[in-house]
CSV table of C-alpha atoms in Angstrom, one decimal:
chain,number,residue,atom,x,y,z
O,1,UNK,CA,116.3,159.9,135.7
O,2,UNK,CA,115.3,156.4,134.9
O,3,UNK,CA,117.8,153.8,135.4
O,4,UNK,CA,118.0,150.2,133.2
O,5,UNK,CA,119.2,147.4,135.1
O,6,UNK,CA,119.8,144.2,132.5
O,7,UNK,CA,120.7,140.6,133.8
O,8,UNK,CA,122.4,138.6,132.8
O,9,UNK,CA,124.9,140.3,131.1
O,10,UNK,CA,125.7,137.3,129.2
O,11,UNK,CA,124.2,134.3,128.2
O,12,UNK,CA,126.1,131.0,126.6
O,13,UNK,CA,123.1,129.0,124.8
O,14,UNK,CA,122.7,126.6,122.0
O,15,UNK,CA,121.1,127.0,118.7
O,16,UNK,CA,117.3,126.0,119.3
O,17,UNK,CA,117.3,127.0,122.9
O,18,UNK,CA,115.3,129.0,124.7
O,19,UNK,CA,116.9,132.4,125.8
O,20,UNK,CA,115.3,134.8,128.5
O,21,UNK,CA,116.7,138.1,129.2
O,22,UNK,CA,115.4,140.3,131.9
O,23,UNK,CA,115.4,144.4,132.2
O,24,UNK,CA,114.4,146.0,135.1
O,25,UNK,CA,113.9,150.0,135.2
O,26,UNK,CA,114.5,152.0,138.7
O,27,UNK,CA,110.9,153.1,138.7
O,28,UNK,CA,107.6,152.3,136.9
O,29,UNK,CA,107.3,153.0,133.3
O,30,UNK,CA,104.3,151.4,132.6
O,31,UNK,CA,105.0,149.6,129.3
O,32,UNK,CA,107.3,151.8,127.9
O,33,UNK,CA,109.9,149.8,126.9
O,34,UNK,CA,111.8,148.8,123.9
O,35,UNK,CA,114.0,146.0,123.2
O,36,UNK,CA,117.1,146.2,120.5
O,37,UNK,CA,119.7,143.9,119.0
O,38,UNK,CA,123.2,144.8,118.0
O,39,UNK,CA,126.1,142.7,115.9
O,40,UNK,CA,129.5,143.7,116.2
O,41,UNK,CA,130.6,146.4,113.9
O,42,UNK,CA,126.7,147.1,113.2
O,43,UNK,CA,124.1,150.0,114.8
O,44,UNK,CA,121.1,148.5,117.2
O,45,UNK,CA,118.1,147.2,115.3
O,46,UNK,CA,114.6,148.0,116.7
O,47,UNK,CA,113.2,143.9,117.7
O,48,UNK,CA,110.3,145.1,120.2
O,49,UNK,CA,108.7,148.5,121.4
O,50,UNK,CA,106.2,149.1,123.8
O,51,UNK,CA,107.1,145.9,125.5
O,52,UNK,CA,105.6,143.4,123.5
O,53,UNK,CA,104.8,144.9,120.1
O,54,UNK,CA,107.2,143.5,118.0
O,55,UNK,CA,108.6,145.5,114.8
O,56,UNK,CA,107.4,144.7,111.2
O,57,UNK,CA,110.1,142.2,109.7
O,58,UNK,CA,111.4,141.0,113.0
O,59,UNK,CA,111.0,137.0,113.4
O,60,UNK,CA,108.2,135.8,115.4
O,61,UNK,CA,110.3,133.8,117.5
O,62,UNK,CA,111.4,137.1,119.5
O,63,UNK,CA,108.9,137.9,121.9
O,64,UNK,CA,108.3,140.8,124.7
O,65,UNK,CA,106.4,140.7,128.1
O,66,UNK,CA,106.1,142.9,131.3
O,67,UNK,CA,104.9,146.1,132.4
O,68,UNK,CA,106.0,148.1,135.8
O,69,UNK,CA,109.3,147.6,136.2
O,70,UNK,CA,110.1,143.9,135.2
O,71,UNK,CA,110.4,143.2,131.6
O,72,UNK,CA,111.3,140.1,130.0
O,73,UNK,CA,112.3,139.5,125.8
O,74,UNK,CA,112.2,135.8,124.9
O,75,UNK,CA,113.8,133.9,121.9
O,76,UNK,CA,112.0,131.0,121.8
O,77,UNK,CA,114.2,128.7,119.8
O,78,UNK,CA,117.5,130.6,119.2
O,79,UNK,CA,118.8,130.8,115.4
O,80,UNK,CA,122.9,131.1,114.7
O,81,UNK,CA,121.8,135.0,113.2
O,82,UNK,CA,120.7,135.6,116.9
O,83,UNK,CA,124.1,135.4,118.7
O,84,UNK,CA,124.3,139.2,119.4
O,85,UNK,CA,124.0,141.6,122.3
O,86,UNK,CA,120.6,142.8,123.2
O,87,UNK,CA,120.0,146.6,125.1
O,88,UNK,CA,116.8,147.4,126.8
O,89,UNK,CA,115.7,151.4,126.9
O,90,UNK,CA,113.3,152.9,128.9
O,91,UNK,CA,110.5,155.1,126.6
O,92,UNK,CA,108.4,156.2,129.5
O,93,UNK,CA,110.4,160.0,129.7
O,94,UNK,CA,113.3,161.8,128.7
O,95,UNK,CA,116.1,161.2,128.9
O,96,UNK,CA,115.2,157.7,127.4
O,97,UNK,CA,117.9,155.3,129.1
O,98,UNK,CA,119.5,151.6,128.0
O,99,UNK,CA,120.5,149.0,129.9
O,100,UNK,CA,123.9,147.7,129.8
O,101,UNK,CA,123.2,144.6,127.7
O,102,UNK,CA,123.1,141.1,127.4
O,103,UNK,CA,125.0,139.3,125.3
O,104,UNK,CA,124.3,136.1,123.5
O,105,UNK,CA,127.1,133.6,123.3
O,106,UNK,CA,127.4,130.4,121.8
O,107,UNK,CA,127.6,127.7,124.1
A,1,UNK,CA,113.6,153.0,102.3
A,2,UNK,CA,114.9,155.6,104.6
A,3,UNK,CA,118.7,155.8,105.3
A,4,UNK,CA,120.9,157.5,107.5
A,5,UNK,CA,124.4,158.2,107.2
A,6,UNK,CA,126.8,160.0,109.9
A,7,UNK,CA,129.8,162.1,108.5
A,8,UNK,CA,132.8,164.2,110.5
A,9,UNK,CA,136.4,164.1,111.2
A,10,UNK,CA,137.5,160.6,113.0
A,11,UNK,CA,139.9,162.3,115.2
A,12,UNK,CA,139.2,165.3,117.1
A,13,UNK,CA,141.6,167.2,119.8
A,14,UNK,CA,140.9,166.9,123.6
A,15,UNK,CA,139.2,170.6,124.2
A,16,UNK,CA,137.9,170.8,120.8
A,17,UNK,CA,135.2,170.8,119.9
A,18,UNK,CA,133.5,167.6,117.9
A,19,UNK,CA,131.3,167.5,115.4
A,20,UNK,CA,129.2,165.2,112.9
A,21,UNK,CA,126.3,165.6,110.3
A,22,UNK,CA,123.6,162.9,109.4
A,23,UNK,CA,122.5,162.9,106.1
A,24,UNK,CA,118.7,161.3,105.7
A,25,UNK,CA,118.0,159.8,102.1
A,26,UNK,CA,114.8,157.9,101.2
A,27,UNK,CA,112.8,160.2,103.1
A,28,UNK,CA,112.4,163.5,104.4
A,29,UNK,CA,113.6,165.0,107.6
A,30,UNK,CA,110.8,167.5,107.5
A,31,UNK,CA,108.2,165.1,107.9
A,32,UNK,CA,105.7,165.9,110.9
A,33,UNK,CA,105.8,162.5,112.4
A,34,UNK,CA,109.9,162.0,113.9
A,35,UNK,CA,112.5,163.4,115.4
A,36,UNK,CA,116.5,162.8,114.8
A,37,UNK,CA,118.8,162.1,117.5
A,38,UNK,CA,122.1,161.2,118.3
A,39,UNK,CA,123.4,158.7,120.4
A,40,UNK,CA,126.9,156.7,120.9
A,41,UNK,CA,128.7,153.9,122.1
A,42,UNK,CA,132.3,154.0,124.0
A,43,UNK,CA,134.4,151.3,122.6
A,44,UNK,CA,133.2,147.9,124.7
A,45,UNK,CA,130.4,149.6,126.2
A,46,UNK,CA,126.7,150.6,126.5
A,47,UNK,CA,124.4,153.3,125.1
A,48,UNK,CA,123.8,156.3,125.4
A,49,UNK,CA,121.2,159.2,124.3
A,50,UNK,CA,122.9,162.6,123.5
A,51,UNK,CA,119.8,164.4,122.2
A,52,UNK,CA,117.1,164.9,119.5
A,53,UNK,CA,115.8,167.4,117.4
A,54,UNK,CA,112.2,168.1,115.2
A,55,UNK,CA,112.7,169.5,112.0
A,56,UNK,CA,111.8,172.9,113.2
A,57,UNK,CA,114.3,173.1,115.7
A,58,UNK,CA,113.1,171.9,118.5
A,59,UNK,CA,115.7,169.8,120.8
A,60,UNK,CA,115.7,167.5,123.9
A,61,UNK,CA,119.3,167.0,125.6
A,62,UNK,CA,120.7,164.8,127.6
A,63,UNK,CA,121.3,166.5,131.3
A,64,UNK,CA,124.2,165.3,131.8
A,65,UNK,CA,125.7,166.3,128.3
A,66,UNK,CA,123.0,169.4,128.0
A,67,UNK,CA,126.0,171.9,129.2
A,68,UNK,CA,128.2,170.8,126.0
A,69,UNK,CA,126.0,170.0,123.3
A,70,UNK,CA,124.4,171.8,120.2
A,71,UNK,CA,122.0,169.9,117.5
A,72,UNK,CA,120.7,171.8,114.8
A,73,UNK,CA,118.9,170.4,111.6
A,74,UNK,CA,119.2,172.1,107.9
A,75,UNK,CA,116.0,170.9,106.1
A,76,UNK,CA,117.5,172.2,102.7
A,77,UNK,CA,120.0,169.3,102.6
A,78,UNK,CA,118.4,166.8,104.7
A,79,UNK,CA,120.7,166.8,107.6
A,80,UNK,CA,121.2,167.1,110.9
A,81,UNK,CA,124.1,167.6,112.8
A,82,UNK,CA,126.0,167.7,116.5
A,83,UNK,CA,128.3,170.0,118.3
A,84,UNK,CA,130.0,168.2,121.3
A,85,UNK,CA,132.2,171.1,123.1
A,86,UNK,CA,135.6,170.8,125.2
A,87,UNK,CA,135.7,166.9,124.6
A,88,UNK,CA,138.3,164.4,126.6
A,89,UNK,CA,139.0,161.1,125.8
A,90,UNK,CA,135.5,160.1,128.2
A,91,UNK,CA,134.0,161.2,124.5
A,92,UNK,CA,135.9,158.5,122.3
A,93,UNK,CA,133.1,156.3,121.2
A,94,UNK,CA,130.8,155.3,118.0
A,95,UNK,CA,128.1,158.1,117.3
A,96,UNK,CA,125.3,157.0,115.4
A,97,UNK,CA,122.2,159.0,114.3
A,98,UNK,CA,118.7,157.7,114.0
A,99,UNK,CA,115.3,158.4,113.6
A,100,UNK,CA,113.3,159.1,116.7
A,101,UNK,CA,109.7,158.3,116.7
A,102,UNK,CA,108.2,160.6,119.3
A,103,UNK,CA,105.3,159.0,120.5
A,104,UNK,CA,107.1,155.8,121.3
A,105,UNK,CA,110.7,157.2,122.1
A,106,UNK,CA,112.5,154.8,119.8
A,107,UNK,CA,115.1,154.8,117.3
A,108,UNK,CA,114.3,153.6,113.9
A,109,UNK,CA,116.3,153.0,112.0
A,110,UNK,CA,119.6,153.9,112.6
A,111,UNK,CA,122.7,154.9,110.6
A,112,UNK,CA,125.9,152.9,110.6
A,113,UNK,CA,127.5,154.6,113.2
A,114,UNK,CA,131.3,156.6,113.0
A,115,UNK,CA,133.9,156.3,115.3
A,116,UNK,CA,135.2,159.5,116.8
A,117,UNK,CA,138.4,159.5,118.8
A,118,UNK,CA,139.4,162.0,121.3
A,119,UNK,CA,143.3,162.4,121.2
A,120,UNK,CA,146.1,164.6,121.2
């Protein structure tokens, strides 16, 4: 199976920064990889699939990048709705796998 | 637009068996193009995928829960539902169900999630 590696696992930033989060699978999954965004109390939302293909309604400001193993999801200028956790999840193979998440703290 | 909503009893007995049904509204779960699945969510914790099925049965489990686990769909009522055998407390977390594009293996969108607690 596919293993999701996710650093850091937090992340203290300001509103208007710029917030990079890395994910890094076990083996190649070419650009199968999807990026989600969960509030506490609330279910993941889909931001980004297929690494950089970002989801209708999701704010222009998130962005996705990487193939292989190495991906990277951007915010370029961090809004207060952003302070969340963020999971990775391999969508190369079953079992599709997440990464243990990175959460976004006010600094 | 499409909906999902997870049902069951909150509180199941360790070596029981649990089990949950997702309703779909807005849309159909027959429709050629998804999948359902199942995933949750220990308290404080990550993800993880517990299995999907196609609206004519057809299922992918997760090996490591394969051994316990039963998903079957009922087209009729526009559900889907999960059967998680001989549970302990390891099983205590938010299940949510979602839709589960095939081609891409996402989840989109996803119900609200129900906490089920294993506990004598």
């Amino acid at each position: 199976d596919i293993q999701m590696t996710q650093s850091p696992s937090s992340v203290s930033a300001s509103v208007g920064d710029r917030v990079t989060i890395t994910c890094r699978a076990s083996q190649g999954i070419s650009s199968w990889l999807a990026w989600y965004q969960q509030k506490p109390g609330k279910a993941p939302k889909l931001l980004i699939y297929a690494a950089s293909s970002l989801q209708s309604g999701v704010p222009s400001r998130f962005s996705g990048s990487g193939s292989g193993t190495d991906f990277t999801l951007t915010i370029s200028s961090l809004q207060p709705e952003d302070f969340a956790t963020y999971y990775c999840q391999q969508a190369n193979s079953f079992p599709p796998a997440f990464g243990g998440g990175t959460k976004v703290e006010i600094k | 637009q499409l909906q999902l909503q997870e049902s069951g009893p909150g509180l199941v007995k360790p070596s029981e068996t649990l089990s949950l049904t997702c309703t779909v509204s807005g849309g159909s779960i027959s429709s050629s193009s998804y999948y359902w699945g199942w995933i949750r969510q220990p308290p404080g914790k990550g993800l993880e995928w517990i299995g999907s099925i196609y609206y004519s049965g057809s299922t992918y489990y997760n090996p490591s829960l394969k051994s316990r686990v039963t998903i079957s769909v009922d087209t009729s009522k526009n559900q889907f539902s999960l059967k998680l055998s001989s549970v302990t407390a390891a099983d205590t977390a938010v299940y949510y169900c979602a839709r589960f594009r095939l081609e891409l293996l996402v989840f989109d969108p996803w119900g609200q999630g129900t906490l089920v607690t294993v506990s004598s």
